Amino acid sequence: MTNRTKPGTTTLVGIYRRMALIKANDERSRKVIMTGRLVMPYYSPRGQEVIPSAISANLNDSDYICTIYRGTHDMLAKGVPLKDLWAELAGRVTGTCKGKGGPMHITHPKSGVMVTTGIVGSSMPIANGLAWSSQLKGDGRVTIAYFGDGASNIGAFHEALNLASVWKLPVVFVCQNNEWGEHTAYEKATSAARIADRAASYSMPGIRIDGNDVLETYAAAHDAIGRARAGDGPTLIEAMTFRFHGHIFGDADAYMSPERKAAAMAADPVPRFRAWLIEHGHAGEADLAAMEAEIDAEIDEAIDYALASDFPDIAELSRDVFAVEAA
Amino acid sequence: MTNRTKPGTTTLVGIYRRMALIKANDERSRKVIMTGRLVMPYYSPRGQEVIPSAISANLNDSDYICTIYRGTHDMLAKGVPLKDLWAELAGRVTGTCKGKGGPMHITHPKSGVMVTTGIVGSSMPIANGLAWSSQLKGDGRVTIAYFGDGASNIGAFHEALNLASVWKLPVVFVCQNNEWGEHTAYEKATSAARIADRAASYSMPGIRIDGNDVLETYAAAHDAIGRARAGDGPTLIEAMTFRFHGHIFGDADAYMSPERKAAAMAADPVPRFRAWLIEHGHAGEADLAAMEAEIDAEIDEAIDYALASDFPDIAELSRDVFAVEAA
Amino acid sequence: MRNISILEGINRALVDAMEADESVLILGEDVADPEDGGVLGVTKGLSTRFGEHRVRSTPIAEQAIVGAAIGVSLGGYKPVAEIMLMNFTTVAMDMIVNHAAKLRFMSGGQTNVPIVIRTMTGSGFANGGQHSDYLEAWFAHTAGIKVVAPSNPSDAYGLLRSAIDDPDPVIFIENLPTYFAKGEAPESGHRVPIGKANIVREGNDVTIVAYARMVQEATAAVEALAARGVSAELIDLRSIAPWDREAVLASVQKTGRAIVVHEAVTPFGTGSEISAVIHENLFHALKAPVQRLGAAFCPVPFSRPLEAAFAPDAAAIEAAAASLLA
Amino acid sequence: MRNISILEGINRALVDAMEADESVLILGEDVADPEDGGVLGVTKGLSTRFGEHRVRSTPIAEQAIVGAAIGVSLGGYKPVAEIMLMNFTTVAMDMIVNHAAKLRFMSGGQTNVPIVIRTMTGSGFANGGQHSDYLEAWFAHTAGIKVVAPSNPSDAYGLLRSAIDDPDPVIFIENLPTYFAKGEAPESGHRVPIGKANIVREGNDVTIVAYARMVQEATAAVEALAARGVSAELIDLRSIAPWDREAVLASVQKTGRAIVVHEAVTPFGTGSEISAVIHENLFHALKAPVQRLGAAFCPVPFSRPLEAAFAPDAAAIEAAAASLLA
Ligand SMILES: Cc1ncc(C[n+]2csc(CCOP(=O)(O)OP(=O)(O)O)c2C)c(N)n1
Ligand SMILES: Cc1ncc(C[n+]2csc(CCOP(=O)(O)OP(=O)(O)O)c2C)c(N)n1
Ligand SMILES: [Mg+2]
Ligand SMILES: [Mg+2]
């Protein structure tokens, strides 16, 4: 790692704050569903905290991301406010999308979260278009397309990476390889030993990194985002990680090797990075504990706010279908 | 080239016969359209004769191919009878498809031509299924999926190659790289320097060959087909060639460099291989001239047969939609 | 006879079809047992019983799935492909519409595509705008493909067996919210002919045509109407393409009034076709115009009260019937 | 005023829109001038005039094309994406239906997708089963997307300008066999409002509703009917979603009889929707049931006599009108 790509203390602590927020938010989400306070399909990103946290530390508010049903971590790392998010999860009119989109379709342009999609592979072609708009305007923005390992086998991945390369778009394709696509193991679905190797098909830099390693992820993102901003085109980053929970809330994970899962959970990147920060003098235990308490309070507040908010009016069914409401 | 993959005289002359047939048939097709005897969309394969001719020399009648709108050469090389073909082009009830499919949808299971498609990329996913049927039956058949360079940028290509590799299917993907997809040059659409390199994305052997060179094409096909038959999975062959005429009959080719085109036509693979055969003592000038005359006569006969055949009855509109005709 | 769920009915139909015919295959995401026999277990036990060569989990690649199904059917097999949710057919429309539906015709009858595409959908589970659409009208508008949508375990079994028997492609639509709805178990080997409706309840005042989950809502409506002294005839269409014109027309001939209910949005939906045909054929027998009841014309909303108001329910059906009779 | 072709009308609309608004972009296969401005030259001259950054030829990758259009529109642009033939929308249905049509609603109105998808189709050019389908009913059945299909150069110009102005996604359907049909040139800046039909000819005995190439066939039929003393009113729908209910209902209120003509197959087609709505609204005013005239229920056949018999023609429309009046 060059010095250029070595983050300073503020940045490192900022990354940790994102990670801690994602972890705490996930734990609360599962509890809130378990206790029946909310009903929603929930795709836990637990275990994948590092990736968007380290990437977002290289992004501005005005940079764009397109993410997927699992992307709560990507959204939080990019800055979607907790209250707006929770109100959306609760289907309330105060939510990011007035409750009409729900967890799989969080949109929050103010923080650059332009599209959240439930269709595997579809974040990538749209990310290209956002990147094209930046290329046209010369506004220096970068677009991140998040997707999973399973999504690297669908047609949209191929079409999008090819176009991005031919048009030299300022986009970074970030594959969060958590080894599973629903219940199917990586090897059973994916013919490439490494997804990063697929970048060669598009004459695009491709790199596989340990997506649970903050410094490695930060550096790879820094390089790729820098390339994009400089007009040097797209990059494919394959960030290795592991999904701690079932594909969707309620999935008991019977298909997974318990040993593999236990090992991954034992190597939980969040406490690991926390310890590293303290060990390397970037933060004190008390500071981090205070930060975590603050996060917990914010989440509490957001949930209370969400659950106290109104549901949208039934009339919303005919609004936002078109610009002008049909008579 | 190993001895194993060096074709003998009968094979070589057989390949030439296919090439001569394709060339003569193309010339007649364009004439027949020009003079208004037939109205049909026509995608000339002129210049691409070697590829299916050398490949088919490695195939049995029972092997399958899936090809595209441009694939008259692929069909003829695989053995679709001229009369049935021409009757289809003329929309007659004696045609391969009773006139209902037309040039873009020639189907002739007896010679293994299972699907001809007008949708870019779609030959590949279907070829996988045919190959899967052979794998299940253990019948030793191989399926060839023909497609163009432009098609290597569409989603179906990616999905099909990945599945074929994961399932180790007995299929060979043959990309006829004629440097153009409609009016768009290879480089403007395709981010890989070589399509063959894309095979690495699928842990599949990939080879770029001179598709206008009979011996090289024969050898590559021999290896790939052998691998497929032996249960060793798919191969991607990128066969370099050049399209002598416009994308479709009537296209004036304004977008092409006249020099490049002239050079390609000057290197016409058909007379070149003809000369080579004579030079190497595989055939005499008189033999080949007689063969060519025979081909011409066969084409004449086929066209006459086609034009003398009846059109299908209007009642055919409601037949073959389902197995049982709707009342 | 013991009760089973729709999900079990589907599972049994697959088991019995695979048992009866070696050429029956299954493919789709997560369908094999190492992958739990599907995210909801619909295909559970099949790969263990019949082998992973006949029950294959696939990559997430719907074009490749449907393409493989088409090709293997051309090679003599009868594949049942699962497209997990109906909205995901959108990435495989070329394979379904340009190929599966057309190869028989375009080949002049030389090749046919005896595949079944099982897919699932339905609002009510808070899955939002990209996971709950009913798109049956698209396929019904496509020559060369059949569409069925059962509403109970026995029909699910019988229609799936018929779909697998069928020499042409069939879209088999399952409904998520009623997967665990129980009903009478079918006898093994039971068939429901494609194109044949089921008169769930006879009546004289109004005909209600429904399918899939809407049959449950309509059943409740019919009971409520009966309590009000209205005799409604309920037809479970079961097959959407082809649909049972004879049964529907005979019923409306008798009642003079009809309501068509579906969960897809109303405009350009299957209700429009059925309404048009009823009007064309029973112009003089009709006492009032046919009513169409479909979902609100918007994407499926997430928020619970919006989702609850999205698709027709028993109350809406009852109200429509009452207004027709007013 | 001088005559121009539909193709020229489209080209001019693009030129004028790009001239008027820097945010208008064009993308699609072969659309730029090094690629001849499209295989038929519809976009000829544009990249030379406005630059290849605004008029971009793409790889053959319709998901990537529509995806890029969606994304760039989220970034503030107004792209016009060309999907060369309507059958190729089948490989981009996810992008069109799950994304373009839904993002405004799913985002609660925060984002919108002001894109135009130009596409071309139509039987009559011997292009066979995979190049000639009319699929407008699919899109009309999708909440969040508009569909238009002009029949003459002036409407082509005016509708395309309106489609580009529109803040929501619009499918703009062109017809191959009438690309070179001439008609009055529009004034620069002309707009045809989306959702507004054109009464091509007034009449009292029967209303004929048509769009795209069927307007030409209907025009011939109307003339033949006039010669027989039948006064037919011809409505060129122009917009299919939303369609002009007011105009159609007012006309049928007057005539009491209606025929709906389209080139798509009849079952579950747009004619079914229009028929259903007419019956619902004019139950008592109708003198006879609405007739639907669509293509034969099969894939588009290649053979010339079959293709000629596939879609409705003037004679069929005339016969339908005569039978309605009999
Ligand atoms: C086109 C499509 N096919 C199938 C699905 C169902 N599905 C939802 S998530 C998922 C697995 C995706 O795996 P991966 O891309 O690795 O992402 P992860 O969920 O592991 O983050 C599948 C198959 C879908 N949403 N879209
Ligand atoms: C999905 C799809 N998009 C676009 C087209 C229009 N089209 C027909 S042929 C062609 C070019 C294909 O180029 P390539 O794959 O190189 O094959 P070639 O024609 O050169 O043999 C295109 C764009 C199509 N048929 N299908
Ligand atoms: Mg994954
Ligand atoms: Mg090519």
PDB file of N, CA, C and O in Angstrom, chain C residues 244-288:
ATOM      1  N   ASP C 244     -61.707 -21.147 -20.807  1.00  0.00           N
ATOM      2  CA  ASP C 244     -62.913 -21.943 -21.076  1.00  0.00           C
ATOM      3  C   ASP C 244     -64.087 -21.023 -21.429  1.00  0.00           C
ATOM      4  O   ASP C 244     -64.918 -20.697 -20.590  1.00  0.00           O
ATOM      5  N   ARG C 245     -64.129 -20.629 -22.690  1.00  0.00           N
ATOM      6  CA  ARG C 245     -65.209 -19.750 -23.150  1.00  0.00           C
ATOM      7  C   ARG C 245     -66.573 -20.396 -22.945  1.00  0.00           C
ATOM      8  O   ARG C 245     -67.541 -19.722 -22.582  1.00  0.00           O
ATOM      9  N   GLU C 246     -66.654 -21.684 -23.231  1.00  0.00           N
ATOM     10  CA  GLU C 246     -67.943 -22.366 -23.158  1.00  0.00           C
ATOM     11  C   GLU C 246     -68.518 -22.230 -21.748  1.00  0.00           C
ATOM     12  O   GLU C 246     -69.671 -21.857 -21.574  1.00  0.00           O
ATOM     13  N   ALA C 247     -67.697 -22.549 -20.757  1.00  0.00           N
ATOM     14  CA  ALA C 247     -68.189 -22.515 -19.385  1.00  0.00           C
ATOM     15  C   ALA C 247     -68.602 -21.104 -18.989  1.00  0.00           C
ATOM     16  O   ALA C 247     -69.650 -20.889 -18.381  1.00  0.00           O
ATOM     17  N   VAL C 248     -67.766 -20.139 -19.341  1.00  0.00           N
ATOM     18  CA  VAL C 248     -68.065 -18.759 -18.946  1.00  0.00           C
ATOM     19  C   VAL C 248     -69.313 -18.268 -19.670  1.00  0.00           C
ATOM     20  O   VAL C 248     -70.218 -17.691 -19.057  1.00  0.00           O
ATOM     21  N   LEU C 249     -69.380 -18.517 -20.968  1.00  0.00           N
ATOM     22  CA  LEU C 249     -70.525 -18.011 -21.725  1.00  0.00           C
ATOM     23  C   LEU C 249     -71.824 -18.693 -21.281  1.00  0.00           C
ATOM     24  O   LEU C 249     -72.864 -18.042 -21.171  1.00  0.00           O
ATOM     25  N   ALA C 250     -71.751 -19.982 -21.001  1.00  0.00           N
ATOM     26  CA  ALA C 250     -72.955 -20.685 -20.551  1.00  0.00           C
ATOM     27  C   ALA C 250     -73.439 -20.088 -19.237  1.00  0.00           C
ATOM     28  O   ALA C 250     -74.645 -19.880 -19.026  1.00  0.00           O
ATOM     29  N   SER C 251     -72.518 -19.786 -18.363  1.00  0.00           N
ATOM     30  CA  SER C 251     -72.894 -19.236 -17.069  1.00  0.00           C
ATOM     31  C   SER C 251     -73.503 -17.844 -17.225  1.00  0.00           C
ATOM     32  O   SER C 251     -74.542 -17.539 -16.647  1.00  0.00           O
ATOM     33  N   VAL C 252     -72.864 -17.014 -18.016  1.00  0.00           N
ATOM     34  CA  VAL C 252     -73.364 -15.637 -18.152  1.00  0.00           C
ATOM     35  C   VAL C 252     -74.663 -15.619 -18.948  1.00  0.00           C
ATOM     36  O   VAL C 252     -75.534 -14.776 -18.723  1.00  0.00           O
ATOM     37  N   GLN C 253     -74.809 -16.563 -19.840  1.00  0.00           N
ATOM     38  CA  GLN C 253     -76.092 -16.710 -20.546  1.00  0.00           C
ATOM     39  C   GLN C 253     -77.214 -16.883 -19.513  1.00  0.00           C
ATOM     40  O   GLN C 253     -78.279 -16.299 -19.629  1.00  0.00           O
ATOM     41  N   LYS C 254     -76.875 -17.675 -18.491  1.00  0.00           N
ATOM     42  CA  LYS C 254     -77.857 -17.958 -17.453  1.00  0.00           C
ATOM     43  C   LYS C 254     -78.079 -16.760 -16.513  1.00  0.00           C
ATOM     44  O   LYS C 254     -79.208 -16.397 -16.212  1.00  0.00           O
ATOM     45  N   THR C 255     -76.968 -16.153 -16.064  1.00  0.00           N
ATOM     46  CA  THR C 255     -77.083 -15.112 -15.031  1.00  0.00           C
ATOM     47  C   THR C 255     -77.310 -13.716 -15.606  1.00  0.00           C
ATOM     48  O   THR C 255     -77.880 -12.855 -14.932  1.00  0.00           O
ATOM     49  N   GLY C 256     -76.777 -13.481 -16.810  1.00  0.00           N
ATOM     50  CA  GLY C 256     -76.944 -12.155 -17.418  1.00  0.00           C
ATOM     51  C   GLY C 256     -76.006 -11.097 -16.868  1.00  0.00           C
ATOM     52  O   GLY C 256     -76.027  -9.947 -17.306  1.00  0.00           O
ATOM     53  N   ARG C 257     -75.182 -11.487 -15.923  1.00  0.00           N
ATOM     54  CA  ARG C 257     -74.259 -10.511 -15.322  1.00  0.00           C
ATOM     55  C   ARG C 257     -72.924 -11.198 -15.037  1.00  0.00           C
ATOM     56  O   ARG C 257     -72.911 -12.359 -14.649  1.00  0.00           O
ATOM     57  N   ALA C 258     -71.852 -10.436 -15.205  1.00  0.00           N
ATOM     58  CA  ALA C 258     -70.533 -11.037 -14.950  1.00  0.00           C
ATOM     59  C   ALA C 258     -69.541 -10.045 -14.371  1.00  0.00           C
ATOM     60  O   ALA C 258     -69.558  -8.850 -14.699  1.00  0.00           O
ATOM     61  N   ILE C 259     -68.691 -10.595 -13.513  1.00  0.00           N
ATOM     62  CA  ILE C 259     -67.556  -9.847 -12.953  1.00  0.00           C
ATOM     63  C   ILE C 259     -66.305 -10.690 -13.196  1.00  0.00           C
ATOM     64  O   ILE C 259     -66.324 -11.895 -12.941  1.00  0.00           O
ATOM     65  N   VAL C 260     -65.288 -10.074 -13.709  1.00  0.00           N
ATOM     66  CA  VAL C 260     -64.018 -10.799 -13.885  1.00  0.00           C
ATOM     67  C   VAL C 260     -63.015 -10.196 -12.914  1.00  0.00           C
ATOM     68  O   VAL C 260     -62.833  -8.977 -12.870  1.00  0.00           O
ATOM     69  N   VAL C 261     -62.380 -11.061 -12.134  1.00  0.00           N
ATOM     70  CA  VAL C 261     -61.485 -10.596 -11.071  1.00  0.00           C
ATOM     71  C   VAL C 261     -60.082 -11.150 -11.275  1.00  0.00           C
ATOM     72  O   VAL C 261     -59.912 -12.353 -11.483  1.00  0.00           O
ATOM     73  N   HIS C 262     -59.097 -10.285 -11.230  1.00  0.00           N
ATOM     74  CA  HIS C 262     -57.709 -10.782 -11.207  1.00  0.00           C
ATOM     75  C   HIS C 262     -56.831  -9.832 -10.425  1.00  0.00           C
ATOM     76  O   HIS C 262     -57.230  -8.708 -10.123  1.00  0.00           O
ATOM     77  N   GLU C 263     -55.631 -10.326 -10.117  1.00  0.00           N
ATOM     78  CA  GLU C 263     -54.736  -9.546  -9.279  1.00  0.00           C
ATOM     79  C   GLU C 263     -53.831  -8.648 -10.115  1.00  0.00           C
ATOM     80  O   GLU C 263     -53.185  -7.739  -9.586  1.00  0.00           O
ATOM     81  N   ALA C 264     -53.755  -8.911 -11.406  1.00  0.00           N
ATOM     82  CA  ALA C 264     -52.995  -8.010 -12.282  1.00  0.00           C
ATOM     83  C   ALA C 264     -53.738  -6.684 -12.369  1.00  0.00           C
ATOM     84  O   ALA C 264     -54.929  -6.610 -12.092  1.00  0.00           O
ATOM     85  N   VAL C 265     -53.028  -5.649 -12.794  1.00  0.00           N
ATOM     86  CA  VAL C 265     -53.677  -4.352 -12.973  1.00  0.00           C
ATOM     87  C   VAL C 265     -54.787  -4.487 -14.017  1.00  0.00           C
ATOM     88  O   VAL C 265     -54.700  -5.321 -14.919  1.00  0.00           O
ATOM     89  N   THR C 266     -55.808  -3.654 -13.883  1.00  0.00           N
ATOM     90  CA  THR C 266     -56.986  -3.785 -14.743  1.00  0.00           C
ATOM     91  C   THR C 266     -56.719  -3.475 -16.223  1.00  0.00           C
ATOM     92  O   THR C 266     -57.079  -4.287 -17.081  1.00  0.00           O
ATOM     93  N   PRO C 267     -56.128  -2.329 -16.547  1.00  0.00           N
ATOM     94  CA  PRO C 267     -56.053  -1.970 -17.964  1.00  0.00           C
ATOM     95  C   PRO C 267     -55.243  -2.986 -18.781  1.00  0.00           C
ATOM     96  O   PRO C 267     -54.149  -3.392 -18.363  1.00  0.00           O
ATOM     97  N   PHE C 268     -55.817  -3.379 -19.890  1.00  0.00           N
ATOM     98  CA  PHE C 268     -55.157  -4.314 -20.795  1.00  0.00           C
ATOM     99  C   PHE C 268     -54.876  -5.663 -20.115  1.00  0.00           C
ATOM    100  O   PHE C 268     -53.968  -6.389 -20.506  1.00  0.00           O
ATOM    101  N   GLY C 269     -55.654  -5.980 -19.111  1.00  0.00           N
ATOM    102  CA  GLY C 269     -55.474  -7.245 -18.403  1.00  0.00           C
ATOM    103  C   GLY C 269     -56.320  -8.354 -19.006  1.00  0.00           C
ATOM    104  O   GLY C 269     -57.051  -8.143 -19.987  1.00  0.00           O
ATOM    105  N   THR C 270     -56.249  -9.524 -18.409  1.00  0.00           N
ATOM    106  CA  THR C 270     -57.020 -10.641 -18.955  1.00  0.00           C
ATOM    107  C   THR C 270     -58.521 -10.383 -18.814  1.00  0.00           C
ATOM    108  O   THR C 270     -59.306 -10.899 -19.593  1.00  0.00           O
ATOM    109  N   GLY C 271     -58.894  -9.568 -17.845  1.00  0.00           N
ATOM    110  CA  GLY C 271     -60.301  -9.216 -17.687  1.00  0.00           C
ATOM    111  C   GLY C 271     -60.855  -8.522 -18.922  1.00  0.00           C
ATOM    112  O   GLY C 271     -62.039  -8.667 -19.256  1.00  0.00           O
ATOM    113  N   SER C 272     -60.009  -7.781 -19.612  1.00  0.00           N
ATOM    114  CA  SER C 272     -60.458  -7.071 -20.804  1.00  0.00           C
ATOM    115  C   SER C 272     -60.829  -8.072 -21.897  1.00  0.00           C
ATOM    116  O   SER C 272     -61.844  -7.922 -22.578  1.00  0.00           O
ATOM    117  N   GLU C 273     -60.007  -9.086 -22.055  1.00  0.00           N
ATOM    118  CA  GLU C 273     -60.287 -10.106 -23.067  1.00  0.00           C
ATOM    119  C   GLU C 273     -61.593 -10.826 -22.742  1.00  0.00           C
ATOM    120  O   GLU C 273     -62.458 -11.006 -23.608  1.00  0.00           O
ATOM    121  N   ILE C 274     -61.714 -11.213 -21.497  1.00  0.00           N
ATOM    122  CA  ILE C 274     -62.902 -11.985 -21.114  1.00  0.00           C
ATOM    123  C   ILE C 274     -64.143 -11.108 -21.244  1.00  0.00           C
ATOM    124  O   ILE C 274     -65.179 -11.541 -21.766  1.00  0.00           O
ATOM    125  N   SER C 275     -64.031  -9.868 -20.832  1.00  0.00           N
ATOM    126  CA  SER C 275     -65.150  -8.936 -20.970  1.00  0.00           C
ATOM    127  C   SER C 275     -65.522  -8.778 -22.443  1.00  0.00           C
ATOM    128  O   SER C 275     -66.696  -8.850 -22.815  1.00  0.00           O
ATOM    129  N   ALA C 276     -64.527  -8.563 -23.285  1.00  0.00           N
ATOM    130  CA  ALA C 276     -64.806  -8.347 -24.710  1.00  0.00           C
ATOM    131  C   ALA C 276     -65.517  -9.562 -25.304  1.00  0.00           C
ATOM    132  O   ALA C 276     -66.499  -9.423 -26.036  1.00  0.00           O
ATOM    133  N   VAL C 277     -65.034 -10.733 -24.963  1.00  0.00           N
ATOM    134  CA  VAL C 277     -65.637 -11.947 -25.537  1.00  0.00           C
ATOM    135  C   VAL C 277     -67.069 -12.145 -25.032  1.00  0.00           C
ATOM    136  O   VAL C 277     -67.961 -12.521 -25.796  1.00  0.00           O
ATOM    137  N   ILE C 278     -67.271 -11.875 -23.756  1.00  0.00           N
ATOM    138  CA  ILE C 278     -68.645 -12.014 -23.234  1.00  0.00           C
ATOM    139  C   ILE C 278     -69.570 -11.034 -23.959  1.00  0.00           C
ATOM    140  O   ILE C 278     -70.647 -11.403 -24.425  1.00  0.00           O
ATOM    141  N   HIS C 279     -69.138  -9.803 -24.087  1.00  0.00           N
ATOM    142  CA  HIS C 279     -69.991  -8.815 -24.764  1.00  0.00           C
ATOM    143  C   HIS C 279     -70.248  -9.209 -26.219  1.00  0.00           C
ATOM    144  O   HIS C 279     -71.360  -9.073 -26.725  1.00  0.00           O
ATOM    145  N   GLU C 280     -69.211  -9.681 -26.881  1.00  0.00           N
ATOM    146  CA  GLU C 280     -69.381 -10.062 -28.288  1.00  0.00           C
ATOM    147  C   GLU C 280     -70.401 -11.183 -28.447  1.00  0.00           C
ATOM    148  O   GLU C 280     -71.180 -11.205 -29.400  1.00  0.00           O
ATOM    149  N   ASN C 281     -70.391 -12.109 -27.484  1.00  0.00           N
ATOM    150  CA  ASN C 281     -71.209 -13.302 -27.653  1.00  0.00           C
ATOM    151  C   ASN C 281     -72.575 -13.228 -26.987  1.00  0.00           C
ATOM    152  O   ASN C 281     -73.487 -13.957 -27.373  1.00  0.00           O
ATOM    153  N   LEU C 282     -72.689 -12.387 -25.975  1.00  0.00           N
ATOM    154  CA  LEU C 282     -73.943 -12.358 -25.217  1.00  0.00           C
ATOM    155  C   LEU C 282     -74.501 -10.942 -25.160  1.00  0.00           C
ATOM    156  O   LEU C 282     -75.038 -10.506 -24.143  1.00  0.00           O
ATOM    157  N   PHE C 283     -74.373 -10.263 -26.283  1.00  0.00           N
ATOM    158  CA  PHE C 283     -74.773  -8.854 -26.343  1.00  0.00           C
ATOM    159  C   PHE C 283     -76.207  -8.665 -25.867  1.00  0.00           C
ATOM    160  O   PHE C 283     -76.503  -7.732 -25.131  1.00  0.00           O
ATOM    161  N   HIS C 284     -77.079  -9.560 -26.272  1.00  0.00           N
ATOM    162  CA  HIS C 284     -78.482  -9.386 -25.922  1.00  0.00           C
ATOM    163  C   HIS C 284     -78.842 -10.026 -24.577  1.00  0.00           C
ATOM    164  O   HIS C 284     -79.797  -9.603 -23.931  1.00  0.00           O
ATOM    165  N   ALA C 285     -78.086 -11.024 -24.172  1.00  0.00           N
ATOM    166  CA  ALA C 285     -78.410 -11.711 -22.920  1.00  0.00           C
ATOM    167  C   ALA C 285     -77.941 -10.928 -21.696  1.00  0.00           C
ATOM    168  O   ALA C 285     -78.451 -11.125 -20.593  1.00  0.00           O
ATOM    169  N   LEU C 286     -76.978 -10.043 -21.891  1.00  0.00           N
ATOM    170  CA  LEU C 286     -76.417  -9.317 -20.744  1.00  0.00           C
ATOM    171  C   LEU C 286     -77.409  -8.311 -20.189  1.00  0.00           C
ATOM    172  O   LEU C 286     -77.984  -7.516 -20.930  1.00  0.00           O
ATOM    173  N   LYS C 287     -77.536  -8.331 -18.864  1.00  0.00           N
ATOM    174  CA  LYS C 287     -78.424  -7.358 -18.222  1.00  0.00           C
ATOM    175  C   LYS C 287     -77.675  -6.096 -17.809  1.00  0.00           C
ATOM    176  O   LYS C 287     -78.285  -5.064 -17.524  1.00  0.00           O
ATOM    177  N   ALA C 288     -76.372  -6.202 -17.740  1.00  0.00           N
ATOM    178  CA  ALA C 288     -75.537  -5.052 -17.361  1.00  0.00           C
ATOM    179  C   ALA C 288     -74.151  -5.305 -17.956  1.00  0.00           C
ATOM    180  O   ALA C 288     -73.823  -6.450 -18.273  1.00  0.00           O
TER     181      ALA C 288
END
